[in-house]
PDB file of C-alpha atoms in Angstrom:
ATOM      1  CA  UNK A 807      42.984  14.441 -33.069  1.00 86.00           C
ATOM      2  CA  UNK A 808      40.457  12.441 -30.970  1.00 89.00           C
ATOM      3  CA  UNK A 809      40.612   8.829 -31.385  1.00 89.00           C
ATOM      4  CA  UNK A 810      44.473   8.785 -32.700  1.00 91.00           C
ATOM      5  CA  UNK A 811      46.745   6.317 -31.367  1.00 91.00           C
ATOM      6  CA  UNK A 812      50.222   6.732 -30.159  1.00 92.00           C
ATOM      7  CA  UNK A 813      52.999   4.364 -29.188  1.00 93.00           C
ATOM      8  CA  UNK A 814      55.326   4.824 -26.150  1.00 92.00           C
ATOM      9  CA  UNK A 815      57.353   7.555 -26.511  1.00 92.00           C
ATOM     10  CA  UNK A 816      55.935   9.002 -29.521  1.00 93.00           C
ATOM     11  CA  UNK A 817      55.279  12.891 -29.123  1.00 92.00           C
ATOM     12  CA  UNK A 818      51.582  13.768 -28.284  1.00 92.00           C
ATOM     13  CA  UNK A 819      51.873  17.346 -28.558  1.00 91.00           C
ATOM     14  CA  UNK A 820      54.720  20.003 -28.999  1.00 93.00           C
ATOM     15  CA  UNK A 821      54.725  23.584 -27.551  1.00 92.00           C
ATOM     16  CA  UNK A 822      56.706  26.263 -29.345  1.00 93.00           C
ATOM     17  CA  UNK A 823      59.788  26.372 -26.823  1.00 92.00           C
ATOM     18  CA  UNK A 824      62.275  28.737 -28.943  1.00 93.00           C
ATOM     19  CA  UNK A 825      61.972  31.544 -26.222  1.00 93.00           C
ATOM     20  CA  UNK A 826      62.425  29.377 -23.029  1.00 94.00           C
ATOM     21  CA  UNK A 827      65.031  27.408 -25.114  1.00 95.00           C
ATOM     22  CA  UNK A 828      66.878  30.879 -25.685  1.00 96.00           C
ATOM     23  CA  UNK A 829      66.791  31.327 -21.805  1.00 96.00           C
ATOM     24  CA  UNK A 830      68.057  28.059 -21.034  1.00 96.00           C
ATOM     25  CA  UNK A 831      70.950  28.403 -23.433  1.00 96.00           C
ATOM     26  CA  UNK A 832      71.889  31.871 -21.931  1.00 96.00           C
ATOM     27  CA  UNK A 833      72.173  30.099 -18.347  1.00 96.00           C
ATOM     28  CA  UNK A 834      74.257  27.346 -19.828  1.00 96.00           C
ATOM     29  CA  UNK A 835      76.741  29.887 -21.225  1.00 96.00           C
ATOM     30  CA  UNK A 836      76.894  31.606 -18.050  1.00 96.00           C
ATOM     31  CA  UNK A 837      77.757  28.412 -16.300  1.00 96.00           C
ATOM     32  CA  UNK A 838      80.453  28.035 -19.168  1.00 96.00           C
ATOM     33  CA  UNK A 839      81.787  31.368 -18.160  1.00 96.00           C
ATOM     34  CA  UNK A 840      82.201  30.929 -14.574  1.00 95.00           C
ATOM     35  CA  UNK A 841      83.759  27.463 -14.984  1.00 95.00           C
ATOM     36  CA  UNK A 842      86.428  29.250 -17.372  1.00 95.00           C
ATOM     37  CA  UNK A 843      86.950  31.970 -14.846  1.00 95.00           C
ATOM     38  CA  UNK A 844      87.720  29.289 -11.988  1.00 95.00           C
ATOM     39  CA  UNK A 845      90.070  27.150 -14.223  1.00 95.00           C
ATOM     40  CA  UNK A 846      93.239  28.877 -13.216  1.00 94.00           C
ATOM     41  CA  UNK A 847      92.588  28.828  -9.481  1.00 94.00           C
ATOM     42  CA  UNK A 848      91.778  25.199  -9.761  1.00 93.00           C
ATOM     43  CA  UNK A 849      94.941  24.475 -11.290  1.00 93.00           C
ATOM     44  CA  UNK A 850      96.725  26.211  -8.713  1.00 92.00           C
ATOM     45  CA  UNK A 851      94.903  25.092  -5.726  1.00 92.00           C
ATOM     46  CA  UNK A 852      93.403  21.672  -6.606  1.00 92.00           C
ATOM     47  CA  UNK A 853      95.598  19.994  -9.136  1.00 92.00           C
ATOM     48  CA  UNK A 854      94.482  16.634  -8.715  1.00 93.00           C
ATOM     49  CA  UNK A 855      90.992  17.716 -10.096  1.00 94.00           C
ATOM     50  CA  UNK A 856      92.098  20.231 -12.558  1.00 94.00           C
ATOM     51  CA  UNK A 857      92.071  17.564 -15.442  1.00 94.00           C
ATOM     52  CA  UNK A 858      88.526  16.560 -14.778  1.00 95.00           C
ATOM     53  CA  UNK A 859      87.329  20.373 -14.612  1.00 95.00           C
ATOM     54  CA  UNK A 860      89.516  20.723 -18.023  1.00 94.00           C
ATOM     55  CA  UNK A 861      87.841  17.937 -19.821  1.00 95.00           C
ATOM     56  CA  UNK A 862      84.383  18.949 -18.407  1.00 95.00           C
ATOM     57  CA  UNK A 863      84.955  22.517 -19.898  1.00 95.00           C
ATOM     58  CA  UNK A 864      86.012  21.254 -23.164  1.00 94.00           C
ATOM     59  CA  UNK A 865      83.141  19.008 -23.746  1.00 94.00           C
ATOM     60  CA  UNK A 866      80.560  21.695 -22.602  1.00 95.00           C
ATOM     61  CA  UNK A 867      78.104  22.187 -25.349  1.00 95.00           C
ATOM     62  CA  UNK A 868      75.069  24.861 -24.869  1.00 94.00           C
ATOM     63  CA  UNK A 869      72.757  22.936 -27.069  1.00 94.00           C
ATOM     64  CA  UNK A 870      72.736  20.013 -25.238  1.00 94.00           C
ATOM     65  CA  UNK A 871      71.318  19.156 -21.650  1.00 94.00           C
ATOM     66  CA  UNK A 872      74.036  20.018 -19.025  1.00 95.00           C
ATOM     67  CA  UNK A 873      76.022  16.882 -17.319  1.00 94.00           C
ATOM     68  CA  UNK A 874      76.664  16.691 -13.707  1.00 94.00           C
ATOM     69  CA  UNK A 875      79.931  18.798 -12.234  1.00 95.00           C
ATOM     70  CA  UNK A 876      82.849  17.129 -11.514  1.00 95.00           C
ATOM     71  CA  UNK A 877      83.024  15.333  -8.250  1.00 93.00           C
ATOM     72  CA  UNK A 878      84.990  17.614  -5.596  1.00 92.00           C
ATOM     73  CA  UNK A 879      87.648  15.788  -4.104  1.00 93.00           C
ATOM     74  CA  UNK A 880      88.024  17.830  -1.012  1.00 93.00           C
ATOM     75  CA  UNK A 881      85.695  20.105   1.371  1.00 93.00           C
ATOM     76  CA  UNK A 882      88.053  22.894   0.465  1.00 94.00           C
ATOM     77  CA  UNK A 883      87.435  22.546  -3.282  1.00 94.00           C
ATOM     78  CA  UNK A 884      83.818  22.124  -2.603  1.00 93.00           C
ATOM     79  CA  UNK A 885      83.276  25.469  -0.350  1.00 95.00           C
ATOM     80  CA  UNK A 886      85.363  27.032  -3.116  1.00 94.00           C
ATOM     81  CA  UNK A 887      82.804  25.888  -5.835  1.00 94.00           C
ATOM     82  CA  UNK A 888      79.844  26.924  -3.756  1.00 94.00           C
ATOM     83  CA  UNK A 889      81.467  30.337  -2.826  1.00 94.00           C
ATOM     84  CA  UNK A 890      81.983  31.262  -6.595  1.00 94.00           C
ATOM     85  CA  UNK A 891      78.121  30.112  -7.375  1.00 94.00           C
ATOM     86  CA  UNK A 892      78.713  27.326  -9.551  1.00 95.00           C
ATOM     87  CA  UNK A 893      76.460  24.868  -7.737  1.00 94.00           C
ATOM     88  CA  UNK A 894      73.612  27.528  -7.601  1.00 96.00           C
ATOM     89  CA  UNK A 895      73.865  28.154 -11.182  1.00 96.00           C
ATOM     90  CA  UNK A 896      74.126  24.548 -12.126  1.00 96.00           C
ATOM     91  CA  UNK A 897      70.955  23.683 -10.266  1.00 96.00           C
ATOM     92  CA  UNK A 898      69.182  26.466 -12.022  1.00 96.00           C
ATOM     93  CA  UNK A 899      69.958  25.282 -15.271  1.00 96.00           C
ATOM     94  CA  UNK A 900      68.660  21.749 -14.440  1.00 96.00           C
ATOM     95  CA  UNK A 901      65.512  23.605 -13.038  1.00 97.00           C
ATOM     96  CA  UNK A 902      65.158  25.027 -16.589  1.00 96.00           C
ATOM     97  CA  UNK A 903      65.849  22.151 -18.315  1.00 96.00           C
ATOM     98  CA  UNK A 904      63.239  19.827 -16.396  1.00 95.00           C
ATOM     99  CA  UNK A 905      60.640  22.544 -17.352  1.00 94.00           C
ATOM    100  CA  UNK A 906      61.938  22.702 -20.910  1.00 95.00           C
ATOM    101  CA  UNK A 907      61.131  18.947 -21.229  1.00 93.00           C
ATOM    102  CA  UNK A 908      57.350  19.801 -20.387  1.00 91.00           C
ATOM    103  CA  UNK A 909      57.383  21.650 -23.684  1.00 92.00           C
ATOM    104  CA  UNK A 910      57.047  18.236 -25.504  1.00 93.00           C
ATOM    105  CA  UNK A 911      54.403  15.728 -24.309  1.00 92.00           C
ATOM    106  CA  UNK A 912      55.361  12.123 -24.885  1.00 93.00           C
ATOM    107  CA  UNK A 913      52.938   8.991 -24.912  1.00 93.00           C
ATOM    108  CA  UNK A 914      53.938   7.254 -21.551  1.00 92.00           C
ATOM    109  CA  UNK A 915      52.519   4.163 -22.941  1.00 89.00           C
ATOM    110  CA  UNK A 916      50.347   2.742 -25.697  1.00 89.00           C
ATOM    111  CA  UNK A 917      47.307   4.248 -25.789  1.00 89.00           C
ATOM    112  CA  UNK A 918      44.579   6.491 -27.569  1.00 90.00           C
ATOM    113  CA  UNK A 919      43.542  10.169 -27.283  1.00 91.00           C
ATOM    114  CA  UNK A 920      39.991  10.165 -26.164  1.00 90.00           C
ATOM    115  CA  UNK A 921      39.750  13.993 -25.812  1.00 91.00           C
ATOM    116  CA  UNK A 922      41.355  16.824 -27.556  1.00 91.00           C
ATOM    117  CA  UNK A 923      40.930  20.527 -26.193  1.00 90.00           C
ATOM    118  CA  UNK A 924      43.488  22.171 -28.437  1.00 87.00           C
ATOM    119  CA  UNK A 925      44.648  22.414 -32.277  1.00 86.00           C
ATOM    120  CA  UNK A 926      47.652  23.282 -34.147  1.00 88.00           C
ATOM    121  CA  UNK A 927      48.699  26.986 -33.499  1.00 88.00           C
ATOM    122  CA  UNK A 928      46.412  27.651 -30.539  1.00 89.00           C
ATOM    123  CA  UNK A 929      47.564  29.512 -27.627  1.00 90.00           C
ATOM    124  CA  UNK A 930      48.337  27.338 -24.431  1.00 88.00           C
ATOM    125  CA  UNK A 931      47.846  28.571 -21.166  1.00 88.00           C
ATOM    126  CA  UNK A 932      49.543  27.440 -17.627  1.00 85.00           C
ATOM    127  CA  UNK A 933      47.104  24.919 -16.274  1.00 87.00           C
ATOM    128  CA  UNK A 934      44.819  24.501 -19.151  1.00 90.00           C
ATOM    129  CA  UNK A 935      43.664  21.038 -20.101  1.00 92.00           C
ATOM    130  CA  UNK A 936      45.024  20.063 -23.425  1.00 92.00           C
ATOM    131  CA  UNK A 937      43.237  16.418 -23.665  1.00 92.00           C
ATOM    132  CA  UNK A 938      42.873  12.937 -22.204  1.00 92.00           C
ATOM    133  CA  UNK A 939      44.874   9.844 -22.966  1.00 91.00           C
ATOM    134  CA  UNK A 940      44.128   6.575 -22.042  1.00 89.00           C
ATOM    135  CA  UNK A 941      45.896   3.157 -21.919  1.00 87.00           C
ATOM    136  CA  UNK A 942      43.740   0.997 -24.333  1.00 82.00           C
ATOM    137  CA  UNK A 943      44.950  -2.276 -22.620  1.00 82.00           C
ATOM    138  CA  UNK A 944      44.337  -1.848 -19.056  1.00 86.00           C
ATOM    139  CA  UNK A 945      41.158  -0.661 -17.445  1.00 86.00           C
ATOM    140  CA  UNK A 946      40.058   0.157 -14.080  1.00 88.00           C
ATOM    141  CA  UNK A 947      36.656  -0.287 -12.746  1.00 88.00           C
ATOM    142  CA  UNK A 948      35.615   1.368  -9.671  1.00 89.00           C
ATOM    143  CA  UNK A 949      32.339  -0.468  -7.572  1.00 88.00           C
ATOM    144  CA  UNK A 950      30.583   0.123  -4.386  1.00 88.00           C
ATOM    145  CA  UNK A 951      30.054  -3.000  -2.325  1.00 86.00           C
ATOM    146  CA  UNK A 952      27.833  -3.375   0.888  1.00 83.00           C
ATOM    147  CA  UNK A 953      30.161  -2.684   4.064  1.00 84.00           C
ATOM    148  CA  UNK A 954      28.905  -5.842   5.359  1.00 79.00           C
ATOM    149  CA  UNK A 955      31.161  -7.728   2.705  1.00 79.00           C
ATOM    150  CA  UNK A 956      33.997  -5.610   3.711  1.00 80.00           C
ATOM    151  CA  UNK A 957      36.075  -8.257   5.543  1.00 80.00           C
ATOM    152  CA  UNK A 958      35.732 -10.745   2.516  1.00 80.00           C
ATOM    153  CA  UNK A 959      37.336  -8.084  -0.068  1.00 83.00           C
ATOM    154  CA  UNK A 960      41.269  -8.792  -0.520  1.00 84.00           C
ATOM    155  CA  UNK A 961      43.567  -7.274  -3.002  1.00 87.00           C
ATOM    156  CA  UNK A 962      44.659  -9.555  -5.635  1.00 87.00           C
ATOM    157  CA  UNK A 963      41.411 -11.833  -5.409  1.00 86.00           C
ATOM    158  CA  UNK A 964      40.547 -12.503  -9.357  1.00 88.00           C
ATOM    159  CA  UNK A 965      36.983 -10.969 -10.577  1.00 88.00           C
ATOM    160  CA  UNK A 966      35.083 -12.215 -13.547  1.00 87.00           C
ATOM    161  CA  UNK A 967      33.908  -9.302 -15.772  1.00 83.00           C
ATOM    162  CA  UNK A 968      30.966  -9.373 -18.304  1.00 83.00           C
ATOM    163  CA  UNK A 969      30.862  -6.819 -20.852  1.00 80.00           C
ATOM    164  CA  UNK A 970      28.037  -5.512 -22.863  1.00 75.00           C
ATOM    165  CA  UNK A 971      29.681  -7.192 -25.882  1.00 75.00           C
ATOM    166  CA  UNK A 972      28.757 -10.672 -24.416  1.00 76.00           C
ATOM    167  CA  UNK A 973      32.443 -11.417 -23.497  1.00 81.00           C
ATOM    168  CA  UNK A 974      34.058 -12.315 -20.170  1.00 84.00           C
ATOM    169  CA  UNK A 975      37.427 -11.202 -19.146  1.00 84.00           C
ATOM    170  CA  UNK A 976      39.227 -11.920 -15.603  1.00 87.00           C
ATOM    171  CA  UNK A 977      40.477  -9.190 -13.520  1.00 89.00           C
ATOM    172  CA  UNK A 978      41.905  -8.617  -9.958  1.00 90.00           C
ATOM    173  CA  UNK A 979      41.082  -6.378  -7.296  1.00 91.00           C
ATOM    174  CA  UNK A 980      44.096  -3.756  -7.117  1.00 92.00           C
ATOM    175  CA  UNK A 981      42.776  -1.553  -4.212  1.00 92.00           C
ATOM    176  CA  UNK A 982      39.983  -1.581  -1.410  1.00 90.00           C
ATOM    177  CA  UNK A 983      39.095   1.717   0.116  1.00 89.00           C
ATOM    178  CA  UNK A 984      39.163   1.414   3.943  1.00 84.00           C
ATOM    179  CA  UNK A 985      36.498   4.314   4.729  1.00 87.00           C
ATOM    180  CA  UNK A 986      32.890   3.616   4.601  1.00 88.00           C
ATOM    181  CA  UNK A 987      30.619   6.129   2.600  1.00 84.00           C
ATOM    182  CA  UNK A 988      28.449   7.780   5.074  1.00 86.00           C
ATOM    183  CA  UNK A 989      25.371   7.807   3.008  1.00 86.00           C
ATOM    184  CA  UNK A 990      25.288   4.378   0.982  1.00 85.00           C
ATOM    185  CA  UNK A 991      27.247   2.644   3.892  1.00 87.00           C
ATOM    186  CA  UNK A 992      29.160   0.893   1.006  1.00 89.00           C
ATOM    187  CA  UNK A 993      33.016   0.293   0.242  1.00 90.00           C
ATOM    188  CA  UNK A 994      34.709   1.420  -2.823  1.00 91.00           C
ATOM    189  CA  UNK A 995      36.582  -1.290  -4.686  1.00 91.00           C
ATOM    190  CA  UNK A 996      38.976  -0.791  -7.634  1.00 92.00           C
ATOM    191  CA  UNK A 997      39.367  -3.698 -10.281  1.00 91.00           C
ATOM    192  CA  UNK A 998      41.909  -3.805 -13.077  1.00 90.00           C
ATOM    193  CA  UNK A 999      41.024  -5.548 -16.356  1.00 87.00           C
ATOM    194  CA  UNK A1000      43.740  -6.017 -19.214  1.00 84.00           C
ATOM    195  CA  UNK A1001      42.139  -6.567 -22.571  1.00 80.00           C
ATOM    196  CA  UNK A1002      42.211  -4.967 -25.977  1.00 76.00           C
ATOM    197  CA  UNK A1003      38.503  -5.895 -26.455  1.00 77.00           C
ATOM    198  CA  UNK A1004      37.160  -3.600 -23.637  1.00 79.00           C
ATOM    199  CA  UNK A1005      36.066  -0.077 -24.262  1.00 80.00           C
ATOM    200  CA  UNK A1006      36.332   2.960 -22.028  1.00 79.00           C
ATOM    201  CA  UNK A1007      32.861   4.062 -20.666  1.00 80.00           C
ATOM    202  CA  UNK A1008      30.963   0.397 -21.671  1.00 81.00           C
ATOM    203  CA  UNK A1009      28.402  -1.103 -19.089  1.00 83.00           C
ATOM    204  CA  UNK A1010      29.411  -4.053 -17.187  1.00 81.00           C
ATOM    205  CA  UNK A1011      28.427  -7.016 -14.833  1.00 85.00           C
ATOM    206  CA  UNK A1012      31.161  -8.391 -12.264  1.00 85.00           C
ATOM    207  CA  UNK A1013      30.999 -11.244 -10.325  1.00 84.00           C
ATOM    208  CA  UNK A1014      33.184 -10.849  -7.063  1.00 83.00           C
ATOM    209  CA  UNK A1015      33.676 -14.128  -5.310  1.00 80.00           C
ATOM    210  CA  UNK A1016      33.412 -13.318  -1.405  1.00 78.00           C
ATOM    211  CA  UNK A1017      33.975 -17.125  -0.258  1.00 75.00           C
ATOM    212  CA  UNK A1018      32.040 -20.131   0.491  1.00 79.00           C
ATOM    213  CA  UNK A1019      29.133 -20.401   3.263  1.00 81.00           C
ATOM    214  CA  UNK A1020      29.128 -24.212   4.453  1.00 84.00           C
ATOM    215  CA  UNK A1021      25.615 -26.220   4.775  1.00 86.00           C
ATOM    216  CA  UNK A1022      23.999 -23.481   2.798  1.00 90.00           C
ATOM    217  CA  UNK A1023      21.488 -23.920  -0.400  1.00 90.00           C
ATOM    218  CA  UNK A1024      20.844 -21.425  -3.295  1.00 90.00           C
ATOM    219  CA  UNK A1025      17.232 -20.857  -3.694  1.00 89.00           C
ATOM    220  CA  UNK A1026      15.154 -18.475  -6.217  1.00 89.00           C
ATOM    221  CA  UNK A1027      14.179 -15.523  -4.351  1.00 88.00           C
ATOM    222  CA  UNK A1028      10.257 -16.494  -4.968  1.00 86.00           C
ATOM    223  CA  UNK A1029      10.507 -19.341  -3.043  1.00 87.00           C
ATOM    224  CA  UNK A1030      11.376 -17.528   0.193  1.00 88.00           C
ATOM    225  CA  UNK A1031       8.354 -16.426   2.064  1.00 88.00           C
ATOM    226  CA  UNK A1032       8.398 -13.059   4.288  1.00 88.00           C
ATOM    227  CA  UNK A1033      12.286 -13.674   4.187  1.00 86.00           C
ATOM    228  CA  UNK A1034      12.211 -16.231   6.730  1.00 90.00           C
ATOM    229  CA  UNK A1035      10.660 -19.682   5.644  1.00 91.00           C
ATOM    230  CA  UNK A1036       9.932 -22.001   2.662  1.00 90.00           C
ATOM    231  CA  UNK A1037       7.392 -24.400   1.980  1.00 90.00           C
ATOM    232  CA  UNK A1038       8.310 -28.121   1.318  1.00 90.00           C
ATOM    233  CA  UNK A1039       6.839 -31.679   0.810  1.00 89.00           C
ATOM    234  CA  UNK A1040       6.949 -33.885   4.028  1.00 89.00           C
ATOM    235  CA  UNK A1041       7.289 -37.731   3.125  1.00 87.00           C
ATOM    236  CA  UNK A1042       3.564 -38.172   3.590  1.00 89.00           C
ATOM    237  CA  UNK A1043       3.273 -35.667   0.825  1.00 88.00           C
ATOM    238  CA  UNK A1044       1.538 -33.053   2.869  1.00 90.00           C
ATOM    239  CA  UNK A1045       3.067 -29.521   2.921  1.00 88.00           C
ATOM    240  CA  UNK A1046       5.287 -28.298   5.664  1.00 90.00           C
ATOM    241  CA  UNK A1047       6.807 -25.263   6.626  1.00 91.00           C
ATOM    242  CA  UNK A1048      10.872 -24.708   7.188  1.00 90.00           C
ATOM    243  CA  UNK A1049      12.284 -21.887   8.750  1.00 91.00           C
ATOM    244  CA  UNK A1050      15.682 -20.657   7.241  1.00 92.00           C
ATOM    245  CA  UNK A1051      18.173 -18.233   7.550  1.00 92.00           C
ATOM    246  CA  UNK A1052      18.763 -16.017   4.477  1.00 91.00           C
ATOM    247  CA  UNK A1053      22.594 -14.902   4.185  1.00 86.00           C
ATOM    248  CA  UNK A1054      22.906 -13.622   0.841  1.00 83.00           C
ATOM    249  CA  UNK A1055      20.489 -11.935  -1.775  1.00 81.00           C
ATOM    250  CA  UNK A1056      21.385 -11.352  -5.709  1.00 77.00           C
ATOM    251  CA  UNK A1057      19.043 -10.462  -8.394  1.00 76.00           C
ATOM    252  CA  UNK A1058      17.412 -13.760  -8.711  1.00 85.00           C
ATOM    253  CA  UNK A1059      18.485 -16.231  -5.971  1.00 89.00           C
ATOM    254  CA  UNK A1060      19.183 -16.145  -2.278  1.00 90.00           C
ATOM    255  CA  UNK A1061      21.470 -18.097  -0.129  1.00 90.00           C
ATOM    256  CA  UNK A1062      20.134 -19.703   3.067  1.00 91.00           C
ATOM    257  CA  UNK A1063      20.900 -22.291   5.822  1.00 91.00           C
ATOM    258  CA  UNK A1064      18.510 -24.525   7.599  1.00 90.00           C
ATOM    259  CA  UNK A1065      17.501 -26.885   4.935  1.00 89.00           C
ATOM    260  CA  UNK A1066      18.614 -30.386   4.561  1.00 87.00           C
ATOM    261  CA  UNK A1067      19.880 -32.625   1.832  1.00 87.00           C
ATOM    262  CA  UNK A1068      17.310 -34.329  -0.011  1.00 85.00           C
ATOM    263  CA  UNK A1069      14.319 -31.913   1.105  1.00 88.00           C
ATOM    264  CA  UNK A1070      11.829 -31.293  -1.472  1.00 88.00           C
ATOM    265  CA  UNK A1071      11.316 -27.673  -1.632  1.00 87.00           C
ATOM    266  CA  UNK A1072       8.259 -26.706  -3.858  1.00 84.00           C
ATOM    267  CA  UNK A1073       9.356 -25.194  -7.139  1.00 80.00           C
ATOM    268  CA  UNK A1074       6.506 -22.550  -7.447  1.00 78.00           C
ATOM    269  CA  UNK A1075       4.047 -20.715  -5.182  1.00 75.00           C
ATOM    270  CA  UNK A1076       0.447 -22.519  -4.827  1.00 79.00           C
ATOM    271  CA  UNK A1077      -2.243 -19.989  -4.410  1.00 82.00           C
ATOM    272  CA  UNK A1078      -3.979 -20.745  -0.621  1.00 83.00           C
ATOM    273  CA  UNK A1079      -1.103 -22.929   0.195  1.00 86.00           C
ATOM    274  CA  UNK A1080      -1.162 -23.958   3.874  1.00 85.00           C
ATOM    275  CA  UNK A1081       0.599 -26.364   6.483  1.00 88.00           C
ATOM    276  CA  UNK A1082      -0.811 -29.579   6.005  1.00 89.00           C
ATOM    277  CA  UNK A1083      -1.809 -29.357   2.727  1.00 88.00           C
ATOM    278  CA  UNK A1084      -1.827 -32.553   0.524  1.00 88.00           C
ATOM    279  CA  UNK A1085       0.544 -32.500  -2.591  1.00 83.00           C
ATOM    280  CA  UNK A1086       1.450 -34.750  -5.549  1.00 82.00           C
ATOM    281  CA  UNK A1087       4.894 -34.699  -7.072  1.00 79.00           C
ATOM    282  CA  UNK A1088       5.005 -34.384 -10.660  1.00 76.00           C
ATOM    283  CA  UNK A1089       8.120 -35.220 -12.653  1.00 69.00           C
TER     284      UNK A1089
END
């Protein structure tokens, strides 16, 4: 059922395997008969390995998974067994047993079923989707980052995740796609978070540290005029214009170069402002 939690190794769904199990047992029995038929020859021609084959035959159980055949002690013995078809029959059984194991789907890790497309007694077809199972402690988030920042993205770098529940979590970059999307000119980045407080499908905000820019300043985007200069107060209390170089934008701020420590930047835009205009500083 949707929303049901499972522990690692617990069966999520079981498919009726009686018919296929009978086929597996039939092939095991055929291998057992083949071993019985070659035991006399092994006793005569390969005495040194007869005891191993005899013990294998006596412990053979058609109800259990087939154990590995005794190892051949010579090339002659190996050629004999291959010629009798024992090796081919053994690997046929292992193939059938592998398929049989897929009739029971077990949880690969602790998690929750978030989608279910089958119910008890329903018919299951090859290739049919039965449901979706997720790990509720590990989440992966895919982001599209502008390609110009691609050289600053490194696997293993820590990332801050802010969820819609006003909680913060620390994750790390686990993969970076080397190709650039032709339409958006962005790079896909995959981030992993581990927390039992997160939910699949929730909105989030992510802070990815891209590095440091020396001699730079962070300003409100409203103070940057025409993306090229800012107004500031000169020592004689007149307005001056300072050309700056914008380096990075986010929703509210811009990082620029070209300013000096101690420079008095106008906090808000003044209608009709011009270069040389008299101003007064108010604490």
